[in-house]
Tab-separated table of C-alpha atoms in Angstrom:
chain	number	residue	atom	x	y	z
D	1	MET	CA	40.804	19.627	114.738
D	2	VAL	CA	43.847	21.691	113.282
D	3	LYS	CA	47.456	19.033	113.958
D	4	PRO	CA	49.263	22.113	116.026
D	5	LEU	CA	52.597	22.920	114.289
D	6	LYS	CA	56.118	24.041	114.928
D	7	LEU	CA	56.038	27.026	113.147
D	8	ALA	CA	59.738	29.517	112.741
D	9	LEU	CA	58.027	33.235	112.653
D	10	SER	CA	61.094	34.502	110.047
D	11	SER	CA	61.691	39.124	109.288
D	12	ALA	CA	59.822	38.954	112.811
D	13	HIS	CA	58.871	42.065	113.006
D	14	ALA	CA	57.361	44.233	117.341
D	15	HIS	CA	53.796	44.242	115.538
D	16	ASP	CA	54.092	40.552	114.885
D	17	GLU	CA	55.670	39.029	117.205
D	18	LEU	CA	52.319	41.753	119.653
D	19	TYR	CA	49.861	40.101	117.634
D	20	LEU	CA	50.438	37.432	115.536
D	21	CYS	CA	52.328	35.395	118.104
D	22	PRO	CA	49.833	35.618	120.985
D	23	ARG	CA	46.747	34.163	117.759
D	24	LEU	CA	48.791	31.293	116.921
D	25	HIS	CA	49.994	30.246	120.229
D	26	ALA	CA	46.182	30.135	120.664
D	27	ALA	CA	45.349	28.055	117.944
D	28	GLY	CA	47.891	25.068	119.909
D	29	HIS	CA	51.647	26.298	117.793
D	30	THR	CA	54.284	26.486	119.093
D	31	VAL	CA	56.008	29.706	117.232
D	32	CYS	CA	60.003	30.441	117.096
D	33	ALA	CA	60.439	34.636	115.412
D	34	MET	CA	63.632	34.871	114.693
D	35	GLY	CA	65.306	37.424	112.329
D	36	THR	CA	65.458	37.806	108.381
D	37	LEU	CA	66.384	34.668	106.117
D	38	SER	CA	69.717	35.874	103.921
D	39	ALA	CA	72.260	33.425	103.152
D	40	PRO	CA	74.937	32.931	105.027
D	41	ILE	CA	73.088	32.155	107.759
D	42	ASP	CA	72.636	29.874	111.101
D	43	LEU	CA	69.693	27.130	110.205
D	44	LYS	CA	70.098	25.152	113.157
D	45	ALA	CA	66.644	26.907	115.263
D	46	LEU	CA	64.965	25.606	112.324
D	47	GLN	CA	65.732	22.168	112.734
D	48	GLY	CA	61.965	19.602	113.029
D	49	VAL	CA	59.330	22.718	112.136
D	50	ASP	CA	56.856	21.529	109.628
D	51	ALA	CA	56.522	25.194	108.102
D	52	LEU	CA	58.261	28.877	108.181
D	53	VAL	CA	56.428	31.899	108.573
D	54	SER	CA	57.674	34.285	106.118
D	55	PHE	CA	58.010	38.104	104.586
D	56	VAL	CA	59.189	39.745	102.357
D	57	ASP	CA	62.390	40.373	103.165
D	58	ASP	CA	63.611	37.137	102.967
D	59	ARG	CA	65.920	35.698	100.524
D	60	LEU	CA	63.783	32.084	99.569
D	61	ASP	CA	66.530	31.446	96.673
D	62	ALA	CA	66.755	27.337	95.840
D	63	ALA	CA	70.453	27.103	98.456
D	64	MET	CA	67.731	28.637	100.149
D	65	LEU	CA	64.698	25.835	99.967
D	66	GLU	CA	66.748	22.606	99.336
D	67	ASN	CA	67.974	23.557	102.900
D	68	LEU	CA	64.893	24.587	104.716
D	69	SER	CA	63.173	21.501	103.369
D	70	ILE	CA	67.121	18.832	104.307
D	71	LEU	CA	66.295	20.473	107.713
D	72	GLY	CA	62.175	19.144	107.615
D	73	VAL	CA	60.478	21.916	106.785
D	74	ARG	CA	57.663	21.205	104.471
D	75	LEU	CA	55.667	24.512	104.003
D	76	VAL	CA	56.261	28.146	103.297
D	77	VAL	CA	53.488	30.343	104.219
D	78	GLN	CA	54.522	33.527	103.158
D	79	ARG	CA	52.670	36.713	104.970
D	80	ALA	CA	51.665	39.083	102.212
D	81	ALA	CA	50.351	39.124	98.817
D	82	GLY	CA	53.620	38.220	96.794
D	83	VAL	CA	55.785	36.242	96.384
D	84	ASP	CA	58.357	37.603	93.952
D	85	ASN	CA	61.511	36.425	97.312
D	86	ILE	CA	60.105	32.775	96.206
D	87	ASP	CA	61.724	30.641	93.730
D	88	LEU	CA	58.587	28.592	93.607
D	89	ASP	CA	60.121	26.371	90.854
D	90	ALA	CA	62.956	25.831	93.476
D	91	ALA	CA	59.856	25.521	96.257
D	92	ARG	CA	58.141	22.311	94.195
D	93	ARG	CA	61.115	20.187	92.847
D	94	SER	CA	62.512	20.475	96.893
D	95	GLY	CA	58.593	19.360	97.823
D	96	LEU	CA	58.185	22.980	99.298
D	97	CYS	CA	53.942	23.717	99.876
D	98	VAL	CA	53.676	27.399	99.368
D	99	ALA	CA	50.866	29.071	100.379
D	100	HIS	CA	50.582	33.011	100.897
D	101	VAL	CA	47.792	36.290	101.767
D	102	PRO	CA	46.145	37.305	97.686
D	103	ALA	CA	43.865	39.431	99.479
D	104	TYR	CA	45.810	40.949	102.289
D	105	SER	CA	43.841	44.307	103.048
D	106	PRO	CA	43.602	45.825	100.094
D	107	GLU	CA	41.830	47.649	101.908
D	108	SER	CA	43.796	49.754	103.374
D	109	VAL	CA	46.417	49.688	101.341
D	110	ALA	CA	44.102	51.711	99.155
D	111	GLU	CA	43.666	54.369	102.196
D	112	HIS	CA	47.053	54.320	102.934
D	113	ALA	CA	47.882	55.270	99.480
D	114	ALA	CA	44.794	58.050	99.419
D	115	THR	CA	46.636	59.412	102.216
D	116	LEU	CA	48.897	60.262	101.027
D	117	LEU	CA	47.583	61.475	97.817
D	118	LEU	CA	45.738	64.233	100.096
D	119	ALA	CA	48.953	64.985	102.446
D	120	ILE	CA	50.607	66.654	98.256
D	121	ALA	CA	47.394	67.954	97.958
D	122	ARG	CA	47.153	70.053	101.255
D	123	ASN	CA	50.925	70.888	101.182
D	124	LEU	CA	51.029	69.008	104.446
D	125	PRO	CA	54.253	67.465	104.394
D	126	GLN	CA	55.600	71.462	104.123
D	127	ALA	CA	52.873	72.544	106.770
D	128	LEU	CA	54.731	70.063	109.368
D	129	GLN	CA	57.960	71.794	108.097
D	130	GLN	CA	56.806	75.194	109.010
D	131	ILE	CA	54.714	74.077	112.539
D	132	HIS	CA	57.941	71.989	113.540
D	133	ARG	CA	60.418	75.549	113.282
D	134	ASN	CA	57.215	77.099	114.930
D	135	ASP	CA	56.668	79.471	111.301
D	136	PHE	CA	52.968	79.857	110.818
D	137	ARG	CA	52.260	81.534	107.619
D	138	LEU	CA	50.178	80.246	104.707
D	139	ASP	CA	52.721	81.257	102.471
D	140	GLY	CA	53.088	78.275	99.758
D	141	LEU	CA	50.264	75.879	101.756
D	142	LEU	CA	47.713	76.543	99.711
D	143	GLY	CA	46.279	73.192	98.257
D	144	PHE	CA	43.660	72.179	96.032
D	145	SER	CA	40.895	70.149	95.985
D	146	LEU	CA	40.431	66.362	94.538
D	147	HIS	CA	36.488	67.310	93.531
D	148	GLY	CA	36.964	66.466	89.724
D	149	LYS	CA	39.800	66.243	88.917
D	150	THR	CA	41.084	62.895	86.905
D	151	VAL	CA	42.524	59.916	88.736
D	152	GLY	CA	44.459	57.858	86.826
D	153	ILE	CA	45.978	53.915	88.109
D	154	VAL	CA	47.104	51.325	86.708
D	155	GLY	CA	46.091	48.013	87.883
D	156	MET	CA	43.345	47.321	88.579
D	157	GLY	CA	43.559	44.770	91.029
D	158	ARG	CA	41.708	43.866	94.554
D	159	ILE	CA	43.991	47.000	96.197
D	160	GLY	CA	43.417	49.634	92.092
D	161	GLN	CA	39.477	49.070	92.287
D	162	ALA	CA	39.457	49.616	96.641
D	163	PHE	CA	41.653	52.838	96.145
D	164	ALA	CA	39.020	53.649	93.250
D	165	ARG	CA	36.132	53.749	94.566
D	166	ILE	CA	38.114	55.659	97.404
D	167	MET	CA	38.461	58.683	94.868
D	168	ARG	CA	35.470	58.057	93.533
D	169	GLY	CA	33.505	58.844	96.843
D	170	PHE	CA	36.060	62.214	96.599
D	171	GLY	CA	34.961	63.228	92.927
D	172	CYS	CA	36.726	61.638	90.886
D	173	ARG	CA	37.223	61.286	87.909
D	174	VAL	CA	39.004	57.703	87.074
D	175	ILE	CA	40.794	56.556	84.476
D	176	ALA	CA	43.057	52.959	84.251
D	177	HIS	CA	45.499	50.295	82.627
D	178	SER	CA	45.382	47.028	83.020
D	179	ARG	CA	47.023	44.375	81.334
D	180	SER	CA	43.656	42.779	81.583
D	181	PRO	CA	40.215	45.583	80.532
D	182	PHE	CA	37.383	44.079	82.107
D	183	ARG	CA	34.035	46.463	83.071
D	184	ILE	CA	34.698	48.105	86.247
D	185	GLU	CA	31.557	50.448	87.969
D	186	GLY	CA	32.931	53.798	87.586
D	187	VAL	CA	35.914	53.880	85.959
D	188	GLU	CA	35.496	55.668	82.799
D	189	GLY	CA	37.973	54.498	80.409
D	190	TRP	CA	41.138	52.160	79.946
D	191	ILE	CA	44.221	53.809	78.844
D	192	PRO	CA	47.062	52.346	77.075
D	193	LEU	CA	50.220	52.761	79.397
D	194	PRO	CA	52.389	55.030	77.100
D	195	CYS	CA	49.417	56.949	76.684
D	196	TRP	CA	50.295	58.166	80.617
D	197	MET	CA	53.294	59.918	79.871
D	198	ARG	CA	51.182	63.022	78.897
D	199	TRP	CA	49.124	63.390	81.096
D	200	ARG	CA	51.115	62.449	84.395
D	201	ARG	CA	50.658	65.453	86.911
D	202	ILE	CA	49.763	66.224	90.293
D	203	GLY	CA	46.871	68.873	90.705
């Protein structure tokens, strides 16, 4: 059985308090939602907290981490994939364990990227602006089909691979660049990064 913890949820947004906090409470934990952690800030609210549930907006530098350790915090859980905002060496020196979410819904991020690409392909931002002006002409709104296009992806981690699967579903040819190329079904070629500058265009 997991020991109930006193948690501080920093950089708390409305959706965190709506979805995350109730689940933590249901698991028996005590949760204190607070704003973004950055110096200078009053850390009294963190007195007696077991773990900080941080976000990418928090600035967890050496000074901040040392203060957290002095206050009794022993664990920092980043509710995101990246930990660029956390001084990991300083955390280690302060005796703080750091955890994160490496598979932070890669499909959702890839779907969002695909949505933005479709919006560009179909001139949706321009169309929405015209609609708000009660202008329903089609002039300048002719888009293009993704089918048969070549899509280049820089970085083939979980998100890149999920995006590649979506693009193949649209009938696109997929090429990619990665620091460590490896065989991925459906990726037709690995391209050095300098070559991309010659090919970058949409349409």
